[in-house]
Coordinates of C-alpha atoms and ligand atoms in Angstrom, one line a residue:
M155 CA 33.0 21.4 0.8
T156 CA 30.5 20.8 3.6
V157 CA 27.2 22.5 4.3
T158 CA 24.8 22.4 7.2
P159 CA 21.6 21.0 5.8
A160 CA 19.5 24.1 6.4
V161 CA 18.1 26.2 3.6
S162 CA 14.9 27.4 5.2
G163 CA 14.4 31.1 4.6
T164 CA 15.7 30.8 1.0
A165 CA 12.5 29.3 -0.3
H166 CA 11.3 32.4 -2.2
T167 CA 7.6 32.6 -2.7
T168 CA 7.2 36.1 -3.9
L169 CA 8.6 37.9 -7.0
D170 CA 10.4 41.2 -6.9
D171 CA 8.0 43.9 -8.3
R172 CA 10.2 44.5 -11.3
L173 CA 10.1 40.8 -12.2
E174 CA 6.4 40.4 -11.4
G175 CA 5.4 42.7 -14.2
V176 CA 7.6 40.9 -16.7
Y177 CA 6.3 37.5 -15.6
E178 CA 2.6 38.7 -15.8
A179 CA 3.1 40.0 -19.3
I180 CA 4.6 36.8 -20.5
V181 CA 1.8 34.7 -18.9
R182 CA -0.8 37.0 -20.6
R183 CA 0.9 36.6 -24.0
N184 CA 1.2 32.8 -23.6
P185 CA -2.2 31.7 -22.3
A186 CA -3.2 28.1 -21.4
Q187 CA 0.4 26.9 -21.0
P188 CA 0.5 26.1 -17.3
E189 CA 3.7 24.0 -17.4
F190 CA 5.5 26.8 -19.2
H191 CA 4.3 29.3 -16.6
Q192 CA 5.4 27.0 -13.8
A193 CA 8.9 26.7 -15.3
L194 CA 9.2 30.5 -15.8
R195 CA 8.0 31.2 -12.3
E196 CA 10.6 29.0 -10.7
V197 CA 13.4 30.8 -12.7
F198 CA 11.9 34.2 -12.0
E199 CA 11.8 33.5 -8.2
T200 CA 15.5 32.9 -8.0
V201 CA 17.1 35.3 -10.5
G202 CA 16.0 38.5 -8.9
P203 CA 19.4 39.2 -7.2
V204 CA 21.3 38.6 -10.5
V205 CA 19.1 41.0 -12.4
A206 CA 19.5 43.5 -9.5
K207 CA 23.2 43.2 -9.8
H208 CA 23.3 43.6 -13.6
P209 CA 21.4 46.8 -14.8
E210 CA 22.7 46.0 -18.3
Y211 CA 20.4 42.9 -18.3
V212 CA 17.4 45.0 -17.5
E213 CA 18.3 47.7 -20.1
A214 CA 18.8 45.0 -22.8
K215 CA 15.5 43.3 -21.9
L216 CA 17.3 40.1 -21.4
L217 CA 14.6 38.4 -19.4
E218 CA 11.9 39.2 -22.0
R219 CA 14.1 38.0 -24.8
I220 CA 15.2 34.8 -23.1
C221 CA 11.5 33.9 -22.4
E222 CA 10.5 34.3 -26.1
P223 CA 11.6 31.3 -28.2
E224 CA 13.6 32.2 -31.3
R225 CA 11.3 30.0 -33.4
Q226 CA 8.2 27.8 -32.8
I227 CA 7.3 25.3 -35.5
I228 CA 4.0 23.3 -35.5
F229 CA 3.2 20.9 -38.3
R230 CA 0.9 18.2 -39.5
V231 CA 2.0 14.6 -39.3
P232 CA -0.3 12.3 -41.4
W233 CA 0.4 8.5 -41.2
T234 CA -1.4 5.2 -41.7
D235 CA -1.8 2.4 -39.2
D236 CA -1.5 -1.3 -40.0
R237 CA -5.1 -1.5 -41.1
G238 CA -4.6 1.4 -43.6
E239 CA -6.5 3.9 -41.4
V240 CA -5.3 7.5 -41.7
H241 CA -4.3 9.4 -38.5
V242 CA -3.3 13.0 -38.1
N243 CA -1.0 14.0 -35.3
R244 CA 0.7 17.3 -34.5
G245 CA 4.5 17.8 -34.6
F246 CA 6.4 20.5 -32.7
R247 CA 9.9 21.9 -32.6
V248 CA 10.5 24.9 -30.4
E249 CA 13.9 26.4 -31.2
F250 CA 14.3 28.3 -27.9
N251 CA 17.8 29.9 -28.0
S252 CA 20.9 29.4 -30.0
A253 CA 23.2 31.9 -28.2
L254 CA 25.5 29.1 -26.9
G255 CA 25.3 26.7 -29.8
P256 CA 22.9 24.9 -32.1
Y257 CA 19.4 24.2 -30.6
K258 CA 19.7 21.0 -28.7
G259 CA 17.1 18.9 -26.9
G260 CA 15.0 15.8 -27.2
L261 CA 11.8 14.8 -29.0
R262 CA 8.9 13.5 -26.8
F263 CA 6.1 11.2 -28.1
H264 CA 3.2 11.3 -25.6
P265 CA -0.5 12.1 -25.9
S266 CA -0.1 14.9 -23.4
V267 CA 2.3 16.8 -25.7
D268 CA 1.1 20.3 -26.6
L269 CA 2.9 23.6 -27.3
G270 CA 3.0 24.6 -23.5
I271 CA 4.7 21.3 -22.6
I272 CA 7.3 21.7 -25.4
K273 CA 7.9 25.3 -24.3
F274 CA 8.4 24.4 -20.7
L275 CA 10.8 21.6 -21.7
G276 CA 12.7 23.9 -24.1
F277 CA 13.0 26.6 -21.5
E278 CA 14.4 24.2 -18.9
Q279 CA 16.7 22.7 -21.6
L280 CA 18.2 26.1 -22.3
F281 CA 19.6 26.6 -18.8
K282 CA 20.4 22.9 -18.4
N283 CA 22.5 23.0 -21.5
A284 CA 24.2 26.1 -20.3
L285 CA 25.1 24.4 -17.0
T286 CA 26.9 21.6 -18.9
G287 CA 29.5 24.1 -20.1
M288 CA 29.1 22.5 -23.6
P289 CA 28.5 24.6 -26.8
I290 CA 24.8 23.8 -27.1
G291 CA 21.7 26.0 -27.3
G292 CA 18.2 25.0 -26.2
G293 CA 15.3 23.4 -28.0
K294 CA 12.7 20.7 -27.7
G295 CA 10.1 19.0 -29.8
G296 CA 7.8 16.0 -30.2
S297 CA 4.3 15.0 -31.0
D298 CA 1.0 14.1 -29.3
F299 CA 1.4 10.7 -31.0
D300 CA 0.7 7.8 -28.5
P301 CA 3.2 5.0 -29.1
K302 CA 1.5 2.6 -26.6
G303 CA 0.1 -0.5 -28.3
R304 CA 1.5 0.5 -31.7
S305 CA 3.3 -2.1 -33.8
D306 CA 6.9 -1.6 -34.9
A307 CA 5.8 -0.9 -38.4
E308 CA 3.4 1.8 -37.2
I309 CA 6.2 3.4 -35.1
M310 CA 8.4 3.4 -38.2
R311 CA 5.8 5.0 -40.5
F312 CA 5.0 7.6 -37.8
C313 CA 8.8 8.5 -37.4
Q314 CA 9.2 8.7 -41.2
A315 CA 6.2 11.0 -41.5
L316 CA 7.4 13.3 -38.7
M317 CA 10.9 13.5 -40.2
T318 CA 9.6 14.3 -43.7
E319 CA 8.7 17.8 -42.3
L320 CA 11.2 18.0 -39.4
Q321 CA 14.2 17.5 -41.7
R322 CA 13.9 21.0 -43.2
H323 CA 14.4 22.6 -39.8
I324 CA 17.3 20.6 -38.3
G325 CA 21.0 20.0 -39.1
E326 CA 24.3 19.5 -37.4
Y327 CA 24.9 23.2 -37.1
T328 CA 21.3 24.3 -36.7
D329 CA 19.2 22.0 -34.4
V330 CA 20.1 18.6 -33.1
P331 CA 17.2 16.5 -31.6
A332 CA 17.6 13.4 -29.4
G333 CA 15.2 11.2 -27.4
D334 CA 12.9 11.9 -24.5
I335 CA 9.7 10.1 -23.3
G336 CA 8.5 7.6 -25.9
V337 CA 11.6 8.2 -28.1
G338 CA 14.6 5.9 -27.7
E339 CA 17.2 4.2 -29.9
R340 CA 14.5 2.4 -32.1
E341 CA 12.7 5.7 -32.9
L342 CA 15.9 7.6 -33.5
G343 CA 17.0 4.9 -36.0
Y344 CA 13.8 5.4 -38.0
L345 CA 14.1 9.2 -37.8
F346 CA 17.8 9.1 -38.8
G347 CA 17.0 6.6 -41.7
Q348 CA 14.4 9.0 -43.1
Y349 CA 16.6 12.1 -42.7
K350 CA 19.4 10.3 -44.6
R351 CA 17.0 9.2 -47.4
I352 CA 15.7 12.7 -47.9
T353 CA 18.9 14.6 -47.7
N354 CA 21.2 12.1 -49.2
R355 CA 23.7 12.9 -46.5
Y356 CA 25.2 10.7 -43.8
E357 CA 25.1 13.6 -41.3
S358 CA 25.7 11.8 -38.0
G359 CA 25.7 15.0 -36.0
V360 CA 22.1 15.8 -36.8
L361 CA 20.7 13.5 -34.1
T362 CA 22.1 12.1 -30.8
G363 CA 21.2 9.0 -28.9
K364 CA 21.9 7.0 -32.0
G365 CA 22.7 3.3 -31.9
L366 CA 26.4 2.3 -31.5
A367 CA 26.5 0.7 -35.0
W368 CA 25.4 3.8 -36.8
G369 CA 27.2 6.8 -35.2
G370 CA 26.1 6.6 -31.6
A371 CA 28.3 7.1 -28.6
R372 CA 29.0 4.8 -25.6
V373 CA 27.3 5.8 -22.3
R374 CA 24.6 8.0 -24.0
R375 CA 22.0 5.4 -23.1
E376 CA 23.1 5.3 -19.5
A377 CA 24.0 8.9 -19.2
T378 CA 20.9 10.6 -17.7
G379 CA 20.3 8.0 -15.0
Y380 CA 24.0 7.6 -14.2
G381 CA 24.5 11.4 -14.1
C382 CA 21.5 11.9 -11.8
V383 CA 22.9 9.5 -9.3
Y384 CA 26.4 11.1 -9.5
F385 CA 24.8 14.4 -8.8
V386 CA 23.0 13.0 -5.8
E387 CA 26.2 11.4 -4.6
R388 CA 28.0 14.8 -4.8
M389 CA 25.1 16.5 -2.8
L390 CA 25.4 13.8 -0.1
E391 CA 29.2 14.2 0.0
A392 CA 28.7 17.9 0.6
R393 CA 27.0 16.8 3.8
D394 CA 29.6 14.2 4.7
M395 CA 27.3 11.3 3.6
S396 CA 27.1 8.8 0.8
L397 CA 24.7 6.5 -1.0
E398 CA 26.3 3.4 0.5
G399 CA 23.7 1.3 2.2
R400 CA 20.8 3.6 1.6
D401 CA 17.3 2.7 0.5
V402 CA 16.2 4.5 -2.7
V403 CA 12.8 4.9 -4.4
V404 CA 12.8 5.7 -8.1
S405 CA 9.7 6.6 -10.2
G406 CA 9.3 5.5 -13.8
S407 CA 10.9 2.5 -15.4
G408 CA 12.1 4.0 -18.7
N409 CA 15.5 5.1 -19.9
V410 CA 16.3 7.5 -17.1
A411 CA 14.9 5.3 -14.3
I412 CA 16.6 2.0 -15.4
Y413 CA 20.1 3.5 -15.5
A414 CA 19.6 5.4 -12.2
I415 CA 18.7 2.1 -10.6
E416 CA 21.8 0.5 -12.1
K417 CA 24.1 3.2 -10.8
V418 CA 22.6 3.3 -7.3
G419 CA 23.4 -0.4 -7.1
Q420 CA 26.9 0.1 -8.3
L421 CA 27.5 2.8 -5.6
G422 CA 26.2 0.5 -2.8
G423 CA 22.6 1.7 -2.5
R424 CA 19.4 -0.3 -2.9
V425 CA 16.4 0.7 -5.1
I426 CA 13.4 -0.8 -3.3
A427 CA 10.6 0.5 -5.6
C428 CA 10.0 1.8 -9.1
S429 CA 6.9 2.5 -11.2
D430 CA 5.1 3.1 -14.5
S431 CA 2.0 5.1 -15.3
T432 CA -0.3 2.3 -14.0
G433 CA 1.3 1.6 -10.6
F434 CA 4.5 0.6 -8.8
V435 CA 6.5 -2.4 -7.7
H436 CA 7.7 -2.6 -4.1
E437 CA 10.6 -5.0 -3.6
P438 CA 12.4 -4.5 -0.2
T439 CA 15.3 -6.7 -1.2
G440 CA 16.1 -4.5 -4.2
I441 CA 14.9 -4.3 -7.9
D442 CA 16.7 -6.7 -10.2
V443 CA 17.9 -4.3 -12.9
E444 CA 18.9 -7.0 -15.4
L445 CA 15.4 -8.4 -15.3
L446 CA 14.0 -4.9 -15.5
K447 CA 16.0 -4.2 -18.7
Q448 CA 14.8 -7.5 -20.2
V449 CA 11.1 -6.7 -19.4
K450 CA 11.1 -3.0 -20.3
E451 CA 13.8 -2.5 -23.0
V452 CA 13.7 -5.9 -24.8
E453 CA 10.1 -7.1 -24.4
R454 CA 8.5 -3.7 -23.9
L455 CA 6.2 -5.0 -21.2
R456 CA 4.8 -3.4 -18.0
M457 CA 5.9 -3.2 -14.3
S458 CA 3.1 -5.7 -13.5
D459 CA 4.8 -8.2 -15.8
Y460 CA 8.1 -7.6 -14.0
A461 CA 6.5 -8.3 -10.6
E462 CA 4.9 -11.5 -11.9
R463 CA 8.3 -12.8 -13.1
R464 CA 10.0 -11.9 -9.8
G465 CA 7.4 -13.8 -7.7
S466 CA 6.6 -13.3 -4.1
G467 CA 9.4 -10.9 -3.1
A468 CA 8.0 -8.2 -5.4
R469 CA 4.5 -6.7 -5.0
F470 CA 2.8 -4.7 -7.7
V471 CA 0.5 -2.0 -6.4
D472 CA -2.1 -0.5 -8.8
G473 CA -2.2 3.3 -8.7
S474 CA -0.4 5.9 -6.6
G475 CA 1.4 5.7 -3.3
L476 CA 5.0 5.2 -4.4
W477 CA 6.2 8.1 -2.4
E478 CA 4.8 6.8 0.8
I479 CA 7.3 4.0 0.9
P480 CA 10.0 5.1 3.5
C481 CA 13.4 5.8 1.8
E482 CA 16.4 8.0 2.3
V483 CA 16.8 9.0 -1.3
A484 CA 14.0 9.7 -3.8
L485 CA 14.6 10.0 -7.6
P486 CA 11.6 11.1 -9.6
C487 CA 12.4 9.9 -13.1
A488 CA 9.0 9.7 -14.9
T489 CA 7.4 12.9 -15.9
Q490 CA 6.4 16.5 -14.9
N491 CA 4.4 17.2 -11.7
E492 CA 4.4 13.5 -10.6
L493 CA 5.4 14.4 -7.0
D494 CA 3.2 16.9 -5.3
G495 CA 3.2 18.6 -1.9
D496 CA 1.6 15.7 -0.1
A497 CA 4.0 13.2 -1.5
A498 CA 6.9 15.5 -0.5
A499 CA 5.5 15.8 3.0
A500 CA 5.3 12.0 3.3
L501 CA 8.9 11.7 2.1
V502 CA 10.1 14.3 4.6
R503 CA 8.1 12.6 7.4
N504 CA 9.7 9.3 6.5
G505 CA 13.2 10.8 6.7
V506 CA 14.3 11.4 3.1
I507 CA 17.7 13.2 3.0
A508 CA 18.2 13.7 -0.7
V509 CA 16.0 14.1 -3.8
G510 CA 17.4 14.2 -7.4
E511 CA 15.1 15.1 -10.3
G512 CA 15.9 12.6 -13.1
A513 CA 12.8 13.8 -14.9
N514 CA 12.1 17.4 -16.1
M515 CA 10.1 19.3 -13.4
P516 CA 8.7 16.2 -11.7
C517 CA 8.2 18.0 -8.4
T518 CA 5.3 20.5 -8.2
R519 CA 6.0 24.0 -6.7
D520 CA 4.6 22.9 -3.4
A521 CA 6.8 19.8 -3.4
V522 CA 10.0 21.9 -4.1
R523 CA 9.0 24.3 -1.3
T524 CA 8.5 21.4 1.1
F525 CA 11.9 20.0 0.4
R526 CA 13.7 23.3 0.6
E527 CA 12.0 24.3 3.9
A528 CA 12.8 20.8 5.4
G529 CA 16.5 21.2 4.4
T530 CA 16.4 18.2 2.1
A531 CA 19.3 18.1 -0.4
F532 CA 17.3 18.9 -3.5
G533 CA 18.8 18.6 -7.0
P534 CA 16.6 20.3 -9.6
G535 CA 16.2 18.6 -13.0
K536 CA 18.1 21.2 -15.0
A537 CA 21.2 20.3 -12.9
A538 CA 20.6 16.7 -11.9
N539 CA 19.5 15.3 -15.2
A540 CA 21.9 17.2 -17.4
G541 CA 24.1 14.2 -17.9
G542 CA 22.0 13.0 -20.8
V543 CA 22.3 16.1 -22.9
A544 CA 26.0 16.5 -21.8
T545 CA 26.7 13.1 -23.2
S546 CA 24.8 14.0 -26.4
A547 CA 27.3 16.9 -26.7
L548 CA 30.1 14.3 -26.3
E549 CA 28.4 12.3 -29.1
M550 CA 28.4 15.4 -31.3
Q551 CA 32.1 15.8 -30.6
Q552 CA 32.8 12.2 -31.6
N553 CA 30.7 12.6 -34.7
A554 CA 32.5 15.8 -35.7
S555 CA 35.9 14.2 -35.3
R556 CA 34.8 10.7 -36.7
D557 CA 36.0 9.2 -33.5
S558 CA 34.6 6.7 -31.0
W559 CA 35.6 6.8 -27.4
T560 CA 35.7 3.9 -24.9
F561 CA 33.0 3.4 -22.3
E562 CA 35.5 4.1 -19.5
H563 CA 36.7 7.4 -21.0
T564 CA 33.2 8.6 -21.7
E565 CA 31.9 7.7 -18.3
E566 CA 34.9 9.5 -16.7
R567 CA 33.9 12.7 -18.7
L568 CA 30.3 12.3 -17.6
L569 CA 31.4 12.1 -14.0
E570 CA 33.6 15.2 -14.4
I571 CA 30.8 17.1 -16.0
M572 CA 28.3 16.2 -13.3
T573 CA 30.8 17.1 -10.6
D574 CA 31.4 20.5 -12.3
I575 CA 27.7 21.2 -12.5
H576 CA 27.3 20.3 -8.8
D577 CA 30.1 22.6 -7.8
A578 CA 28.9 25.5 -10.0
C579 CA 25.4 25.2 -8.5
F580 CA 26.8 24.9 -4.9
E581 CA 29.2 27.8 -5.2
T582 CA 26.7 30.1 -7.0
A583 CA 24.1 29.4 -4.3
D584 CA 26.7 30.3 -1.7
Q585 CA 27.6 33.6 -3.5
Y586 CA 23.9 34.5 -3.6
G587 CA 23.4 34.0 0.1
A588 CA 21.5 30.7 -0.2
P589 CA 23.9 28.0 0.9
G590 CA 23.0 24.5 -0.1
D591 CA 20.1 25.7 -2.2
Y592 CA 20.7 24.0 -5.6
V593 CA 17.6 25.6 -7.1
T594 CA 19.0 29.1 -6.8
G595 CA 22.4 27.8 -7.8
A596 CA 21.3 26.1 -11.0
N597 CA 19.0 28.9 -12.1
V598 CA 21.4 31.7 -11.4
A599 CA 24.4 29.9 -13.0
G600 CA 22.5 28.8 -16.1
F601 CA 20.8 32.1 -16.6
T602 CA 24.0 34.1 -16.3
R603 CA 25.8 32.0 -18.9
V604 CA 22.9 32.4 -21.4
A605 CA 22.5 36.2 -20.6
D606 CA 26.2 37.0 -21.0
A607 CA 26.3 35.1 -24.4
M608 CA 23.2 37.0 -25.6
L609 CA 24.7 40.3 -24.6
A610 CA 27.9 39.6 -26.4
L611 CA 26.0 38.7 -29.6
G612 CA 24.2 42.0 -29.9
L613 CA 20.4 42.5 -30.2
I614 CA 19.4 38.9 -30.9
Ligands
NDP131 P1 10.8 6.8 -21.2 O1 9.7 6.9 -22.2 O2 11.9 5.9 -21.4 O3 10.1 6.4 -19.8 C1 9.2 7.2 -19.2 C2 8.7 6.5 -17.9 O4 7.9 7.4 -17.2 C3 7.9 5.3 -18.1 O5 8.1 4.4 -17.1 C4 6.5 5.8 -18.1 O6 5.5 4.9 -17.8 C5 6.6 6.9 -17.1 N1 5.6 8.0 -17.4 C6 5.5 8.7 -18.5 N2 4.5 9.5 -18.4 C7 3.9 9.3 -17.2 C8 2.8 9.9 -16.6 N3 2.0 10.8 -17.2 N4 2.5 9.4 -15.3 C9 3.3 8.4 -14.7 N5 4.3 7.9 -15.3 C10 4.6 8.3 -16.6 O7 11.3 8.3 -20.9 P2 12.7 8.8 -20.3 O8 13.1 7.8 -19.2 O9 13.6 9.1 -21.4 O10 12.2 10.2 -19.6 C11 11.8 10.3 -18.3 C12 11.9 11.7 -17.8 O11 13.3 12.1 -17.9 C13 11.1 12.8 -18.7 O12 10.7 13.8 -17.8 C14 12.2 13.3 -19.6 O13 11.9 14.6 -20.1 C15 13.4 13.3 -18.7 N6 14.7 13.3 -19.3 C16 15.1 12.4 -20.2 C17 16.4 12.4 -20.7 C18 16.8 11.3 -21.7 O14 18.0 11.4 -22.1 N7 16.0 10.4 -22.1 C19 17.3 13.4 -20.4 C20 16.9 14.3 -19.3 C21 15.6 14.2 -18.8 P3 4.5 4.3 -18.9 O15 5.4 3.4 -19.8 O16 3.5 3.6 -18.2 O17 4.0 5.5 -19.7
2IT132 O1 15.6 16.5 -21.3 C1 16.7 16.2 -21.9 O2 17.7 16.7 -21.5 C2 16.7 15.2 -22.9 N1 15.7 14.6 -23.2 C3 18.0 14.9 -23.6 C4 18.3 15.9 -24.7 C5 19.4 15.6 -25.6 O3 19.6 16.4 -26.5 O4 20.2 14.7 -25.4

């Protein structure tokens, strides 16, 4: 499987008339949700040929139905801080689509969370989950709660308050949340503890990303970052290249970033920079991933603290500029729209050959266009970061059978799944006349799986 790295001409910028009308109507009906519109637009720009080939999709108003979540839940989350002061946050769970299985997707705690953010994430999740080939539908949730600077006791009380309402909407066969930004093993523990208390059920399959001692699965913690690097390795292989000896820049320093950095090292590459929301560390000899885990996961400190501990070889730079560091592979693993057109142009100018979206929609539309026109191997998030949710589905499988797999076996399954996703995207792009264009491949393959299941289930 080899491809010439040229996808120019496939970077669609206009919508078919038929789709334009549907898109405009959805935007009018969902005002002030720019991230949701952006995610919709990207899918609409690539599924035109599928819709043209399937009149039954048009007749059944599949697009209109897929873009309307099955259920959108918004609720009050009152909690008290350590001084006894009362706070009121907003909780969300958007149950987007259950044609392929129970709603599945993470919970995000970040002050920027609003309905539009959760809807964009839920919409992406739906197609991502379909691409995994596992029996999971799409959903997403979270809160505008800001965990930064909060004590452990405050985090626990907030999680308990959120779950007091969320518990009535979720369940092993209904909706299975997991982590995302600001939600990791600690938060999932408090959430699971409260669910268990209220329901009086040890229902392991209601959440994924759990700790190993209480129903979790090996490799879930590593899965998104590892999976993203496997996906990039497959894209490089399709061009007769590999990660070996390559300089890589990663954004973020959270769950996805840390394990992407670890896997790049295992495959012979070198991560020379990573970041947090305040700035980045540039370390030309390579980020020390064990120290990074200690600083970020154990001590919950900042990248500036990492640089201080590393000494003179590592330089902390306040603010932006991460993507100006010359590298051959870029892995945006922090948040949406963190890499814009100018950053993409700088990366292309400096000779980037592959980009894998570890985060959800980290590249702006301009950035994606720049990469596609330059012929950069570009792995969109719904394909490249699907390893996390795929391993969540493996966790559900282990919970259902009360089994616990080894690290090696689980990682092998992850590798197979990422390879299958790569191949499905690659082959679909080929079939639709856009060789090497993983954006078209991922959107068309994901959309078709959801659309066919919805058709089979009647008017849902
Ligand atoms: P974490 O909370 O563990 O880490 C998030 C990282 O991104 C931190 O370094 C954070 O820096 C940085 N970040 C967050 N918001 C911003 C911002 N507005 N500007 C700059 N940097 C920011 O989250 P994850 O690693 O779990 O998630 C990262 C991305 O990956 C998200 O897009 C998420 O949706 C996606 N994802 C996560 C999966 C998972 O299994 N966890 C699966 C698939 C995708 P700081 O600490 O300074 O805020
Ligand atoms: O964006 C994502 O895929 C996640 N945050 C993980 C979802 C999950 O259910 O494991």
